[in-house]
mmCIF file of C-alpha atoms in Angstrom:
data_model
loop_
_atom_site.group_PDB
_atom_site.id
_atom_site.type_symbol
_atom_site.label_atom_id
_atom_site.label_comp_id
_atom_site.label_asym_id
_atom_site.label_seq_id
_atom_site.Cartn_x
_atom_site.Cartn_y
_atom_site.Cartn_z
ATOM 1 C CA ASP T 1 -103.894 145.745 104.336
ATOM 2 C CA ALA T 2 -107.044 144.033 103.139
ATOM 3 C CA LYS T 3 -106.885 140.439 101.963
ATOM 4 C CA THR T 4 -107.522 139.597 98.307
ATOM 5 C CA THR T 5 -108.839 136.447 96.641
ATOM 6 C CA GLN T 6 -107.974 135.498 93.071
ATOM 7 C CA PRO T 7 -108.571 132.361 91.001
ATOM 8 C CA PRO T 8 -105.382 130.299 90.837
ATOM 9 C CA SER T 9 -105.337 130.026 87.053
ATOM 10 C CA MET T 10 -107.034 131.184 83.877
ATOM 11 C CA ASP T 11 -106.636 130.584 80.168
ATOM 12 C CA CYS T 12 -107.162 133.069 77.383
ATOM 13 C CA ALA T 13 -106.886 132.796 73.618
ATOM 14 C CA GLU T 14 -104.450 135.145 71.966
ATOM 15 C CA GLY T 15 -106.168 138.255 70.654
ATOM 16 C CA ARG T 16 -109.078 137.946 73.027
ATOM 17 C CA ALA T 17 -109.647 140.033 76.124
ATOM 18 C CA ALA T 18 -108.368 138.578 79.382
ATOM 19 C CA ASN T 19 -110.536 139.460 82.370
ATOM 20 C CA LEU T 20 -108.870 138.733 85.694
ATOM 21 C CA PRO T 21 -111.113 139.037 88.772
ATOM 22 C CA CYS T 22 -110.121 139.942 92.304
ATOM 23 C CA ASN T 23 -112.210 139.921 95.438
ATOM 24 C CA HIS T 24 -111.339 142.347 98.230
ATOM 25 C CA SER T 25 -114.483 142.437 100.308
ATOM 26 C CA THR T 26 -112.761 143.868 103.409
ATOM 27 C CA ILE T 27 -111.212 146.844 101.634
ATOM 28 C CA SER T 28 -111.133 150.088 103.594
ATOM 29 C CA GLY T 29 -112.030 153.506 102.269
ATOM 30 C CA ASN T 30 -108.427 154.656 102.013
ATOM 31 C CA GLU T 31 -107.060 151.522 100.362
ATOM 32 C CA TYR T 32 -106.150 151.372 96.713
ATOM 33 C CA VAL T 33 -106.246 148.356 94.404
ATOM 34 C CA TYR T 34 -102.941 147.623 92.663
ATOM 35 C CA TRP T 35 -102.152 145.089 89.975
ATOM 36 C CA TYR T 36 -98.741 143.661 89.266
ATOM 37 C CA ARG T 37 -97.638 140.791 87.082
ATOM 38 C CA GLN T 38 -94.610 138.564 87.127
ATOM 39 C CA ILE T 39 -93.348 136.890 84.017
ATOM 40 C CA HIS T 40 -91.341 133.778 84.715
ATOM 41 C CA SER T 41 -87.983 134.460 86.381
ATOM 42 C CA GLN T 42 -88.372 138.226 86.188
ATOM 43 C CA GLY T 43 -89.180 140.825 88.836
ATOM 44 C CA PRO T 44 -92.814 141.876 89.239
ATOM 45 C CA GLN T 45 -94.034 144.604 86.934
ATOM 46 C CA TYR T 46 -96.475 147.322 87.957
ATOM 47 C CA ILE T 47 -99.582 147.401 85.738
ATOM 48 C CA ILE T 48 -102.178 149.783 87.125
ATOM 49 C CA HIS T 49 -103.871 150.981 90.292
ATOM 50 C CA GLY T 50 -107.093 152.706 91.300
ATOM 51 C CA LEU T 51 -109.189 153.856 94.240
ATOM 52 C CA LYS T 52 -112.804 153.834 93.114
ATOM 53 C CA ASN T 53 -112.964 155.063 89.542
ATOM 54 C CA ASN T 54 -112.189 152.881 86.566
ATOM 55 C CA GLU T 55 -108.688 153.390 85.263
ATOM 56 C CA THR T 56 -107.031 152.744 81.918
ATOM 57 C CA ASN T 57 -103.474 152.949 80.731
ATOM 58 C CA GLU T 58 -101.481 151.599 77.815
ATOM 59 C CA MET T 59 -101.283 148.157 79.365
ATOM 60 C CA ALA T 60 -104.705 147.488 80.830
ATOM 61 C CA SER T 61 -107.988 148.667 82.253
ATOM 62 C CA LEU T 62 -109.082 148.365 85.859
ATOM 63 C CA ILE T 63 -112.768 148.116 86.664
ATOM 64 C CA ILE T 64 -113.696 148.548 90.342
ATOM 65 C CA THR T 65 -117.240 147.788 91.456
ATOM 66 C CA GLU T 66 -119.255 150.559 93.045
ATOM 67 C CA ASP T 67 -119.041 148.970 96.496
ATOM 68 C CA ARG T 68 -115.275 148.469 95.911
ATOM 69 C CA LYS T 69 -115.455 144.877 97.104
ATOM 70 C CA SER T 70 -114.139 143.473 93.851
ATOM 71 C CA SER T 71 -112.301 144.508 90.738
ATOM 72 C CA THR T 72 -111.366 143.188 87.299
ATOM 73 C CA LEU T 73 -108.169 143.702 85.392
ATOM 74 C CA ILE T 74 -108.746 143.685 81.656
ATOM 75 C CA LEU T 75 -106.045 143.027 79.083
ATOM 76 C CA PRO T 76 -107.932 144.025 75.930
ATOM 77 C CA HIS T 77 -106.008 141.965 73.390
ATOM 78 C CA ALA T 78 -103.952 139.326 75.133
ATOM 79 C CA THR T 79 -100.739 138.127 73.527
ATOM 80 C CA LEU T 80 -98.446 135.232 74.353
ATOM 81 C CA ARG T 81 -96.181 137.718 76.129
ATOM 82 C CA ASP T 82 -98.962 138.394 78.634
ATOM 83 C CA THR T 83 -98.571 134.883 80.049
ATOM 84 C CA ALA T 84 -97.630 135.571 83.657
ATOM 85 C CA VAL T 85 -98.781 135.469 87.259
ATOM 86 C CA TYR T 86 -101.031 138.445 88.011
ATOM 87 C CA TYR T 87 -101.220 139.804 91.537
ATOM 88 C CA CYS T 88 -104.028 141.924 92.928
ATOM 89 C CA ILE T 89 -102.917 143.903 95.977
ATOM 90 C CA VAL T 90 -104.850 146.195 98.268
ATOM 91 C CA ARG T 91 -102.980 148.747 100.338
ATOM 92 C CA VAL T 92 -102.998 152.242 101.670
ATOM 93 C CA ALA T 93 -101.117 154.681 99.474
ATOM 94 C CA HIS T 94 -98.820 157.140 101.196
ATOM 95 C CA THR T 95 -97.951 160.067 99.040
ATOM 96 C CA GLY T 96 -94.242 160.296 98.295
ATOM 97 C CA THR T 97 -93.330 157.115 100.073
ATOM 98 C CA ALA T 98 -93.421 153.418 99.533
ATOM 99 C CA SER T 99 -94.821 150.942 101.934
ATOM 100 C CA LYS T 100 -94.787 147.209 101.856
ATOM 101 C CA LEU T 101 -96.829 145.211 99.382
ATOM 102 C CA THR T 102 -98.488 142.008 100.490
ATOM 103 C CA PHE T 103 -98.481 139.624 97.549
ATOM 104 C CA GLY T 104 -100.943 136.746 97.555
ATOM 105 C CA THR T 105 -100.696 133.700 95.329
ATOM 106 C CA GLY T 106 -102.034 135.521 92.272
ATOM 107 C CA THR T 107 -103.644 134.202 89.095
ATOM 108 C CA ARG T 108 -101.545 132.318 86.600
ATOM 109 C CA LEU T 109 -102.746 133.503 83.184
ATOM 110 C CA GLN T 110 -101.894 131.262 80.256
ATOM 111 C CA VAL T 111 -102.410 132.829 76.842
ATOM 112 C CA THR T 112 -102.673 130.245 74.076
ATOM 113 C CA LEU T 113 -102.691 130.312 70.298
ATOM 114 C CA LYS D 1 -83.607 155.631 81.965
ATOM 115 C CA ALA D 2 -81.833 152.691 83.554
ATOM 116 C CA GLY D 3 -83.923 150.337 85.644
ATOM 117 C CA VAL D 4 -83.228 148.842 89.037
ATOM 118 C CA THR D 5 -79.942 146.961 88.972
ATOM 119 C CA GLN D 6 -79.210 144.067 91.259
ATOM 120 C CA THR D 7 -75.912 142.289 91.687
ATOM 121 C CA PRO D 8 -74.943 139.546 91.641
ATOM 122 C CA ARG D 9 -77.648 137.859 89.587
ATOM 123 C CA TYR D 10 -76.730 134.364 90.736
ATOM 124 C CA LEU D 11 -74.694 133.064 93.605
ATOM 125 C CA ILE D 12 -74.078 129.854 95.477
ATOM 126 C CA LYS D 13 -73.154 129.718 99.140
ATOM 127 C CA THR D 14 -72.874 127.032 101.773
ATOM 128 C CA ARG D 15 -74.642 126.834 105.088
ATOM 129 C CA GLY D 16 -73.183 129.084 107.744
ATOM 130 C CA GLN D 17 -71.721 131.583 105.303
ATOM 131 C CA GLN D 18 -72.960 135.099 104.891
ATOM 132 C CA VAL D 19 -73.966 136.965 101.755
ATOM 133 C CA THR D 20 -74.326 140.581 100.684
ATOM 134 C CA LEU D 21 -76.610 141.603 97.840
ATOM 135 C CA SER D 22 -76.568 144.994 96.175
ATOM 136 C CA CYS D 23 -79.287 147.132 94.632
ATOM 137 C CA SER D 24 -78.983 150.335 92.640
ATOM 138 C CA PRO D 25 -82.362 152.057 92.348
ATOM 139 C CA ILE D 26 -83.629 154.092 89.447
ATOM 140 C CA SER D 27 -82.020 157.521 89.422
ATOM 141 C CA GLY D 28 -84.010 159.886 91.588
ATOM 142 C CA HIS D 29 -85.759 157.144 93.564
ATOM 143 C CA ARG D 30 -85.051 157.452 97.270
ATOM 144 C CA SER D 31 -87.081 154.530 98.526
ATOM 145 C CA VAL D 32 -85.829 150.967 98.244
ATOM 146 C CA SER D 33 -87.621 147.811 99.335
ATOM 147 C CA TRP D 34 -86.422 144.216 99.458
ATOM 148 C CA TYR D 35 -88.487 141.083 98.943
ATOM 149 C CA GLN D 36 -87.794 137.366 99.179
ATOM 150 C CA GLN D 37 -89.482 134.954 96.792
ATOM 151 C CA THR D 38 -89.585 131.216 97.397
ATOM 152 C CA PRO D 39 -91.818 128.536 95.867
ATOM 153 C CA GLY D 40 -93.352 127.759 99.240
ATOM 154 C CA GLN D 41 -93.901 131.235 100.694
ATOM 155 C CA GLY D 42 -94.254 133.350 97.572
ATOM 156 C CA LEU D 43 -93.217 136.990 97.612
ATOM 157 C CA GLN D 44 -92.550 138.306 101.089
ATOM 158 C CA PHE D 45 -91.550 141.778 102.197
ATOM 159 C CA LEU D 46 -88.194 142.030 103.954
ATOM 160 C CA PHE D 47 -87.631 145.720 104.615
ATOM 161 C CA GLU D 48 -87.860 149.206 103.224
ATOM 162 C CA TYR D 49 -85.416 152.093 103.315
ATOM 163 C CA PHE D 50 -85.961 155.763 102.686
ATOM 164 C CA SER D 51 -83.224 158.384 102.975
ATOM 165 C CA GLU D 52 -80.867 155.900 104.644
ATOM 166 C CA THR D 53 -83.412 154.982 107.329
ATOM 167 C CA GLN D 54 -85.195 151.690 107.689
ATOM 168 C CA ARG D 55 -88.852 152.570 107.716
ATOM 169 C CA ASN D 56 -90.550 149.211 107.659
ATOM 170 C CA LYS D 57 -89.527 145.646 108.365
ATOM 171 C CA GLY D 58 -91.114 142.327 107.553
ATOM 172 C CA ASN D 59 -91.290 139.242 109.686
ATOM 173 C CA PHE D 60 -87.799 137.861 109.183
ATOM 174 C CA PRO D 61 -85.133 136.911 111.728
ATOM 175 C CA GLY D 62 -82.328 139.250 112.676
ATOM 176 C CA ARG D 63 -79.969 137.369 110.358
ATOM 177 C CA PHE D 64 -81.504 139.470 107.601
ATOM 178 C CA SER D 65 -80.318 143.052 107.620
ATOM 179 C CA GLY D 66 -79.956 145.907 105.231
ATOM 180 C CA ARG D 67 -78.761 149.419 104.798
ATOM 181 C CA GLN D 68 -79.057 152.305 102.403
ATOM 182 C CA PHE D 69 -76.357 154.727 101.396
ATOM 183 C CA SER D 70 -76.545 158.442 100.745
ATOM 184 C CA ASN D 71 -76.775 157.813 96.991
ATOM 185 C CA SER D 72 -79.860 155.610 97.655
ATOM 186 C CA ARG D 73 -78.035 152.405 96.748
ATOM 187 C CA SER D 74 -78.936 149.631 99.120
ATOM 188 C CA GLU D 75 -77.434 146.383 100.330
ATOM 189 C CA MET D 76 -78.942 143.503 102.183
ATOM 190 C CA ASN D 77 -77.006 140.963 104.181
ATOM 191 C CA VAL D 78 -77.921 137.498 105.331
ATOM 192 C CA SER D 79 -75.676 135.956 107.949
ATOM 193 C CA THR D 80 -75.339 132.337 109.007
ATOM 194 C CA LEU D 81 -77.061 131.078 105.896
ATOM 195 C CA GLU D 82 -79.565 128.255 106.125
ATOM 196 C CA LEU D 83 -80.842 125.997 103.368
ATOM 197 C CA GLY D 84 -84.219 127.729 103.601
ATOM 198 C CA ASP D 85 -82.652 131.028 102.630
ATOM 199 C CA SER D 86 -82.362 129.791 99.058
ATOM 200 C CA ALA D 87 -84.565 132.185 97.160
ATOM 201 C CA LEU D 88 -84.879 134.951 94.640
ATOM 202 C CA TYR D 89 -84.178 138.255 96.366
ATOM 203 C CA LEU D 90 -85.848 141.197 94.702
ATOM 204 C CA CYS D 91 -85.175 144.857 95.141
ATOM 205 C CA ALA D 92 -87.648 147.566 94.193
ATOM 206 C CA SER D 93 -87.433 151.320 94.094
ATOM 207 C CA THR D 94 -90.120 153.958 93.951
ATOM 208 C CA THR D 95 -90.792 157.622 94.061
ATOM 209 C CA GLY D 96 -94.534 157.332 94.358
ATOM 210 C CA PRO D 97 -97.144 155.420 96.345
ATOM 211 C CA GLY D 98 -97.410 151.781 95.377
ATOM 212 C CA GLU D 99 -95.804 151.907 91.965
ATOM 213 C CA LEU D 100 -92.709 149.854 92.612
ATOM 214 C CA PHE D 101 -90.097 149.148 89.993
ATOM 215 C CA PHE D 102 -88.455 145.798 90.559
ATOM 216 C CA GLY D 103 -85.061 144.578 89.507
ATOM 217 C CA GLU D 104 -84.411 141.174 87.980
ATOM 218 C CA GLY D 105 -83.387 139.768 91.331
ATOM 219 C CA SER D 106 -80.470 137.909 92.842
ATOM 220 C CA ARG D 107 -80.950 134.166 92.934
ATOM 221 C CA LEU D 108 -79.256 132.673 95.979
ATOM 222 C CA THR D 109 -78.671 128.965 96.356
ATOM 223 C CA VAL D 110 -77.523 127.672 99.731
ATOM 224 C CA LEU D 111 -75.930 124.223 99.754
#
């Protein structure tokens, strides 16, 4: 799986959009970008994933650059409950099966009042 | 729909002992993965089971083992515990590619 690079920490004011970048310059054509987050002392939570098109769900939006070498996770209106470590993961998706996820060090997002 | 359930949530063992952790996946999920999380190494993949077969294994010594039952429930075992095995052990289940549902974890302390 391709390696990812994320900033170690970011701050965001409550109510503002949080934009979390991820660099994955060695991504292969069949690798997806996944985002997970981990709130303190809890198990990681799946947020969103995409291949090359931008994706949006009830939690966030994922913007992938045209060359697929980087992406941005957007939390449109961050709240204090969004304070967590956010992991960007690149991996091949196998339909109907799971395969291992390689977690990096992630970005620690601190949402403040 | 109930989430992934892990038991026990907390446990304390001494060096040399062995431990068994249990994971009940979300109903209908046949794939179960295990991860170890420590402050120094972060989240690391241990192994993955699908239909009672180990399909993938991380880079851990043979003291770490697991199995999956016909009802998809899974157990992992660590024998001859070492201080460095103190960690949060997370179980995840899935029915689709990449979207893993994690449990709250079992926090093991080895004294």
